[in-house]
Amino acid sequence: EQLIATKQWAVADEVSEAWLKRSPKNVEPHLLKARAAMNLRKGKRAETEAAEAIALAPDDVRPDVLLAELRELQGDSTGALEAWTKASRKKPADLTILWRQGYWLSQSGRLDEAGDVLSVLLRKQFSAEAAAELGFVKLRKSQHDEALKLLTRAVKEQPDLMVAHYYRASALYQKGDAKSARVEYLEADKRS
């Protein structure tokens, strides 16, 4: 299956190369080439093509999203946050972008900003992942009751969300309920 996917991305890379020769100022072949390079684990090429796409279409959010996804794959949390933040400026109502920006703000310890972004997202539409991450933010800000409420809803809405069980276990433990925390930790382990 991996081999088939790799071959498909190699074909996409060839197609994008031919397309670029005919239309070098078109953003679409640059995006395709960047996506193909990313999936073929050619980070520098993906980065170059994403940068070219950003230069050609500065108001288009897609190159920024692609660059953010590349940074995530590379394990570059600072770069991922920076790219998701740029994407958010271009398309502030996009729920996926808000989620990723909020997640990386939380993971980088920027708790107030993360709380703001994730709260905006949850006001627009409930997401178990966003509720779990906001619960984690509240937990680190010692707002245990709010954290537990968010984490309980996240677990209820998406019972297979391992991270929600894990964070909920931490919240229960910090509230002094070691028995329930143990159950949640075991549940999280089962889903990992």
CSV table of C-alpha atoms in Angstrom, one decimal:
chain,number,residue,atom,x,y,z
A,1,GLU,CA,0.0,0.0,0.0
A,2,GLN,CA,2.9,2.4,0.9
A,3,LEU,CA,4.6,1.5,-2.4
A,4,ILE,CA,1.5,2.3,-4.4
A,5,ALA,CA,1.1,5.6,-2.6
A,6,THR,CA,4.8,6.4,-3.3
A,7,LYS,CA,4.4,5.6,-7.0
A,8,GLN,CA,1.2,7.8,-7.2
A,9,TRP,CA,3.1,10.7,-5.7
A,10,ALA,CA,6.0,10.1,-8.0
A,11,VAL,CA,3.6,10.3,-11.0
A,12,ALA,CA,2.0,13.5,-9.5
A,13,ASP,CA,5.5,15.0,-9.2
A,14,GLU,CA,6.2,14.2,-12.9
A,15,VAL,CA,2.8,15.7,-13.9
A,16,SER,CA,3.4,18.8,-11.9
A,17,GLU,CA,6.9,19.2,-13.5
A,18,ALA,CA,5.4,19.1,-17.0
A,19,TRP,CA,2.6,21.4,-16.0
A,20,LEU,CA,5.1,23.9,-14.5
A,21,LYS,CA,7.0,24.0,-17.8
A,22,ARG,CA,3.8,25.1,-19.6
A,23,SER,CA,2.5,27.4,-16.8
A,24,PRO,CA,5.3,28.6,-14.5
A,25,LYS,CA,3.2,31.4,-13.1
A,26,ASN,CA,0.2,29.2,-12.2
A,27,VAL,CA,0.0,28.4,-8.5
A,28,GLU,CA,-1.7,25.0,-9.0
A,29,PRO,CA,1.3,23.1,-10.3
A,30,HIS,CA,3.5,24.5,-7.6
A,31,LEU,CA,1.0,23.3,-5.0
A,32,LEU,CA,0.8,19.9,-6.6
A,33,LYS,CA,4.6,19.6,-6.8
A,34,ALA,CA,4.9,20.7,-3.1
A,35,ARG,CA,2.3,18.2,-2.0
A,36,ALA,CA,4.0,15.4,-4.0
A,37,ALA,CA,7.5,16.4,-2.7
A,38,MET,CA,6.1,16.4,0.9
A,39,ASN,CA,4.6,12.9,0.5
A,40,LEU,CA,7.9,11.7,-1.1
A,41,ARG,CA,9.8,13.0,1.9
A,42,LYS,CA,11.6,15.7,-0.1
A,43,GLY,CA,11.3,18.5,2.4
A,44,LYS,CA,13.5,21.1,0.8
A,45,ARG,CA,11.7,20.7,-2.6
A,46,ALA,CA,8.3,20.9,-0.8
A,47,GLU,CA,9.5,24.1,1.0
A,48,THR,CA,10.8,25.7,-2.2
A,49,GLU,CA,7.5,25.0,-4.1
A,50,ALA,CA,5.4,26.2,-1.2
A,51,ALA,CA,7.4,29.4,-1.1
A,52,GLU,CA,7.0,29.9,-4.8
A,53,ALA,CA,3.2,29.3,-4.5
A,54,ILE,CA,3.1,31.9,-1.7
A,55,ALA,CA,5.0,34.4,-3.9
A,56,LEU,CA,2.6,33.8,-6.8
A,57,ALA,CA,-0.6,33.9,-4.8
A,58,PRO,CA,0.0,35.8,-1.6
A,59,ASP,CA,-3.7,35.9,-0.6
A,60,ASP,CA,-4.2,32.2,-1.2
A,61,VAL,CA,-4.2,30.3,2.1
A,62,ARG,CA,-3.4,26.9,0.6
A,63,PRO,CA,0.4,27.3,0.3
A,64,ASP,CA,0.5,28.4,4.0
A,65,VAL,CA,-1.5,25.3,5.0
A,66,LEU,CA,0.8,23.1,3.0
A,67,LEU,CA,3.8,24.7,4.6
A,68,ALA,CA,2.3,24.2,8.1
A,69,GLU,CA,1.6,20.6,7.4
A,70,LEU,CA,5.2,20.2,6.1
A,71,ARG,CA,6.5,21.7,9.4
A,72,GLU,CA,4.4,19.3,11.4
A,73,LEU,CA,5.8,16.4,9.5
A,74,GLN,CA,9.3,17.7,10.1
A,75,GLY,CA,8.6,18.0,13.8
A,76,ASP,CA,9.2,21.7,13.7
A,77,SER,CA,6.6,23.0,16.2
A,78,THR,CA,7.8,26.6,16.0
A,79,GLY,CA,7.6,26.6,12.2
A,80,ALA,CA,4.2,24.8,12.3
A,81,LEU,CA,2.8,27.4,14.6
A,82,GLU,CA,4.2,30.3,12.5
A,83,ALA,CA,2.7,28.8,9.3
A,84,TRP,CA,-0.7,28.1,10.9
A,85,THR,CA,-0.8,31.7,12.3
A,86,LYS,CA,-0.1,33.1,8.9
A,87,ALA,CA,-2.8,30.9,7.4
A,88,SER,CA,-5.2,32.1,10.2
A,89,ARG,CA,-4.6,35.7,9.3
A,90,LYS,CA,-5.6,34.9,5.7
A,91,LYS,CA,-8.6,32.8,6.6
A,92,PRO,CA,-9.6,33.6,10.2
A,93,ALA,CA,-12.9,31.7,10.1
A,94,ASP,CA,-11.5,28.4,8.9
A,95,LEU,CA,-12.1,25.8,11.7
A,96,THR,CA,-9.3,23.5,10.7
A,97,ILE,CA,-6.8,26.3,10.6
A,98,LEU,CA,-8.1,27.5,14.0
A,99,TRP,CA,-7.8,24.0,15.4
A,100,ARG,CA,-4.2,23.6,14.3
A,101,GLN,CA,-3.2,27.1,15.4
A,102,GLY,CA,-4.8,26.5,18.8
A,103,TYR,CA,-3.1,23.1,19.2
A,104,TRP,CA,0.4,24.5,18.4
A,105,LEU,CA,-0.2,27.5,20.7
A,106,SER,CA,-1.1,25.1,23.5
A,107,GLN,CA,1.8,22.7,22.8
A,108,SER,CA,4.2,25.7,22.8
A,109,GLY,CA,2.9,26.8,26.2
A,110,ARG,CA,1.2,30.0,25.0
A,111,LEU,CA,-1.8,29.2,27.1
A,112,ASP,CA,-3.8,32.4,27.0
A,113,GLU,CA,-3.5,32.7,23.2
A,114,ALA,CA,-4.3,29.0,22.8
A,115,GLY,CA,-7.3,29.4,25.1
A,116,ASP,CA,-8.6,32.3,23.0
A,117,VAL,CA,-8.2,30.5,19.7
A,118,LEU,CA,-9.7,27.2,20.9
A,119,SER,CA,-12.6,29.0,22.5
A,120,VAL,CA,-13.4,30.8,19.3
A,121,LEU,CA,-13.4,27.5,17.5
A,122,LEU,CA,-15.7,25.8,20.0
A,123,ARG,CA,-18.1,28.7,19.9
A,124,LYS,CA,-18.4,28.2,16.1
A,125,GLN,CA,-18.6,24.3,16.2
A,126,PHE,CA,-17.9,21.7,18.8
A,127,SER,CA,-14.8,19.6,18.2
A,128,ALA,CA,-13.8,16.9,20.7
A,129,GLU,CA,-10.1,17.4,19.8
A,130,ALA,CA,-10.4,21.2,20.4
A,131,ALA,CA,-12.3,20.6,23.6
A,132,ALA,CA,-9.6,18.2,24.8
A,133,GLU,CA,-6.8,20.6,24.0
A,134,LEU,CA,-8.7,23.5,25.6
A,135,GLY,CA,-9.2,21.3,28.6
A,136,PHE,CA,-5.5,20.7,28.7
A,137,VAL,CA,-4.9,24.4,28.6
A,138,LYS,CA,-7.3,24.9,31.5
A,139,LEU,CA,-5.6,22.1,33.4
A,140,ARG,CA,-2.2,23.8,33.1
A,141,LYS,CA,-3.8,27.1,34.2
A,142,SER,CA,-5.1,25.3,37.3
A,143,GLN,CA,-8.7,25.8,36.2
A,144,HIS,CA,-9.6,22.2,37.1
A,145,ASP,CA,-13.4,22.3,37.1
A,146,GLU,CA,-13.5,24.0,33.7
A,147,ALA,CA,-10.9,21.5,32.4
A,148,LEU,CA,-12.8,18.5,33.7
A,149,LYS,CA,-16.1,19.7,32.2
A,150,LEU,CA,-14.5,20.2,28.7
A,151,LEU,CA,-12.6,16.8,28.9
A,152,THR,CA,-15.7,14.9,30.0
A,153,ARG,CA,-17.6,16.3,27.1
A,154,ALA,CA,-14.8,15.5,24.7
A,155,VAL,CA,-14.7,11.9,26.0
A,156,LYS,CA,-18.5,11.6,25.7
A,157,GLU,CA,-18.6,13.0,22.1
A,158,GLN,CA,-15.6,11.0,20.9
A,159,PRO,CA,-15.0,8.0,23.2
A,160,ASP,CA,-12.0,6.8,21.2
A,161,LEU,CA,-10.0,10.0,21.5
A,162,MET,CA,-7.0,8.8,23.5
A,163,VAL,CA,-5.7,12.2,24.4
A,164,ALA,CA,-9.0,13.3,25.9
A,165,HIS,CA,-8.9,10.3,28.3
A,166,TYR,CA,-5.3,11.0,29.2
A,167,TYR,CA,-5.9,14.7,29.9
A,168,ARG,CA,-9.1,13.8,31.8
A,169,ALA,CA,-7.1,11.4,33.9
A,170,SER,CA,-4.7,14.2,34.8
A,171,ALA,CA,-7.6,16.5,35.7
A,172,LEU,CA,-9.2,13.8,37.9
A,173,TYR,CA,-5.9,13.1,39.6
A,174,GLN,CA,-5.3,16.8,40.3
A,175,LYS,CA,-8.8,17.0,41.9
A,176,GLY,CA,-7.9,14.1,44.2
A,177,ASP,CA,-9.8,11.3,42.5
A,178,ALA,CA,-7.0,8.8,42.0
A,179,LYS,CA,-9.4,5.9,41.5
A,180,SER,CA,-11.2,7.5,38.5
A,181,ALA,CA,-7.9,8.9,37.2
A,182,ARG,CA,-6.5,5.3,37.1
A,183,VAL,CA,-9.6,4.1,35.1
A,184,GLU,CA,-9.0,7.0,32.6
A,185,TYR,CA,-5.3,6.3,32.3
A,186,LEU,CA,-6.1,2.6,31.5
A,187,GLU,CA,-8.7,3.8,29.0
A,188,ALA,CA,-6.2,6.1,27.3
A,189,ASP,CA,-3.6,3.2,27.2
A,190,LYS,CA,-6.2,1.0,25.5
A,191,ARG,CA,-6.8,3.5,22.8
A,192,SER,CA,-3.1,4.3,22.1
